[in-house]
Amino acid sequence: MIKKVGDTVIKPKHRASCHCGAVVLELDLPNGIVDPRHCDCSLCRRKGAVMASVPLSGIKIVQGENVLRLYQFNTLTAKHYFCSVCGIYTHHQRRSNPEQYGYNVGCLEGVNPFLIDNVPTNDGVNHPADRNDS
Ligand SMILES: [Zn+2]
């Protein structure tokens, strides 16, 4: 877990927003940024975000629920949300653990995800739940 990125201290309730500001989330991050990683599945390799985990109860949509769009593919298990105005991915409900959201660390206020060292990459190509379509 990561409690500080550069000069930014991660607050127990930390705000996150898309680029245009239409979507604002409040994340419960009592343990800071948990398990930041990349994924190389067919979607994540295109978006390239650093993602971290919260339980489903850990994201509250403060504003912009009406502009969030849902994208699903393949098994239609995971739910990928993005801002329909600026296109930025904000969070997704996981396929590997539907009790969790992954979220875009780059959306956290004041956080530059590129200051986090040694972010590992999930083997999303060979996802255990996957059929042969990555
Ligand atoms: Zn936006």
XYZ file of C-alpha atoms and ligand atoms in Angstrom:
135
model
C 0.000 0.000 0.000
C 1.123 3.519 -0.806
C 0.298 6.424 1.463
C 2.189 9.159 -0.368
C 2.973 9.812 -4.030
C 5.490 12.577 -4.588
C 4.277 15.347 -2.283
C 0.670 14.169 -2.255
C -0.543 12.377 0.869
C -3.348 9.899 0.127
C -6.344 10.827 2.261
C -8.685 8.221 3.804
C -11.387 9.715 1.586
C -9.627 10.888 -1.537
C -11.299 12.573 -4.470
C -10.847 11.459 -8.017
C -12.084 13.064 -11.211
C -12.060 12.592 -14.949
C -10.204 15.103 -17.119
C -13.107 17.464 -17.863
C -14.365 17.362 -14.271
C -17.863 16.120 -15.116
C -17.258 12.936 -13.128
C -16.156 13.217 -9.506
C -15.645 10.190 -7.291
C -14.861 9.849 -3.612
C -12.717 6.836 -2.840
C -12.290 5.204 0.553
C -8.549 4.698 0.774
C -7.862 4.005 4.460
C -4.813 1.990 3.435
C -3.687 4.348 0.699
C -3.225 3.067 -2.827
C -3.555 -0.720 -2.679
C -2.025 -3.039 -5.241
C -1.273 -0.600 -8.088
C -0.669 -2.369 -11.365
C -0.903 -2.333 -15.100
C -2.689 -4.971 -17.101
C -1.852 -6.105 -20.602
C -5.253 -7.385 -21.664
C -6.668 -6.163 -24.969
C -8.440 -3.221 -23.328
C -5.843 -2.174 -20.753
C -2.968 -2.287 -23.212
C -4.803 0.398 -25.149
C -5.611 2.598 -22.193
C -2.371 2.125 -20.277
C -3.647 3.311 -16.906
C -2.129 2.460 -13.551
C -4.990 0.823 -11.638
C -5.491 0.044 -7.968
C -8.169 -1.740 -5.931
C -11.019 -0.814 -3.618
C -14.003 -2.851 -2.407
C -17.288 -2.056 -4.168
C -18.327 0.025 -1.175
C -15.156 2.094 -1.592
C -16.302 4.288 -4.480
C -18.996 6.906 -4.192
C -20.028 8.831 -7.289
C -20.184 12.458 -6.140
C -21.242 13.823 -9.504
C -21.495 12.824 -13.131
C -23.303 9.505 -12.854
C -25.341 10.671 -15.868
C -22.264 11.118 -18.069
C -20.531 7.872 -17.089
C -20.753 5.275 -19.830
C -20.386 1.545 -19.485
C -18.230 -0.517 -21.794
C -18.262 -4.298 -21.779
C -16.681 -6.909 -24.001
C -15.852 -10.598 -24.170
C -17.525 -12.329 -21.197
C -19.424 -9.130 -20.278
C -18.492 -9.743 -16.650
C -16.310 -6.732 -16.033
C -17.904 -3.301 -16.191
C -15.626 -0.574 -17.506
C -16.760 2.977 -16.830
C -15.570 6.097 -18.587
C -16.609 9.732 -18.919
C -18.660 10.244 -22.073
C -17.480 13.861 -22.323
C -13.696 13.509 -22.107
C -13.351 9.750 -22.598
C -11.265 9.117 -19.500
C -11.543 5.718 -17.844
C -12.381 6.210 -14.173
C -13.076 2.770 -12.702
C -14.234 -0.742 -13.458
C -15.869 -3.631 -11.690
C -13.486 -6.524 -11.961
C -14.022 -9.815 -13.655
C -11.366 -11.541 -11.568
C -12.989 -10.284 -8.362
C -16.481 -8.797 -8.844
C -16.384 -7.658 -5.201
C -13.760 -5.098 -6.169
C -13.448 -2.040 -8.302
C -10.278 -1.198 -10.053
C -9.794 2.531 -10.469
C -7.577 4.863 -12.439
C -4.793 6.032 -10.119
C -4.189 8.936 -12.495
C -7.656 10.301 -11.655
C -6.769 10.756 -7.951
C -6.448 14.420 -7.102
C -2.832 15.511 -6.989
C -1.420 12.070 -7.802
C 1.045 11.491 -10.624
C 0.944 7.717 -11.100
C 4.278 7.773 -12.900
C 5.965 8.593 -9.586
C 5.022 5.124 -8.263
C 8.002 2.836 -8.690
C 7.949 -0.683 -10.023
C 4.290 -0.979 -10.934
C 3.855 -4.631 -11.952
C 1.908 -5.749 -15.012
C -0.845 -8.344 -14.689
C -0.783 -11.061 -17.276
C -4.165 -10.069 -18.708
C -3.484 -11.912 -21.967
C -3.546 -15.214 -20.115
C -6.273 -14.257 -17.686
C -7.389 -17.440 -15.919
C -11.028 -16.636 -16.600
C -10.336 -15.968 -20.272
C -11.215 -17.882 -23.302
C -9.016 -17.568 -26.337
C -9.833 -14.021 -27.392
C -7.378 -11.510 -26.031
Zn -14.865 13.909 -18.272
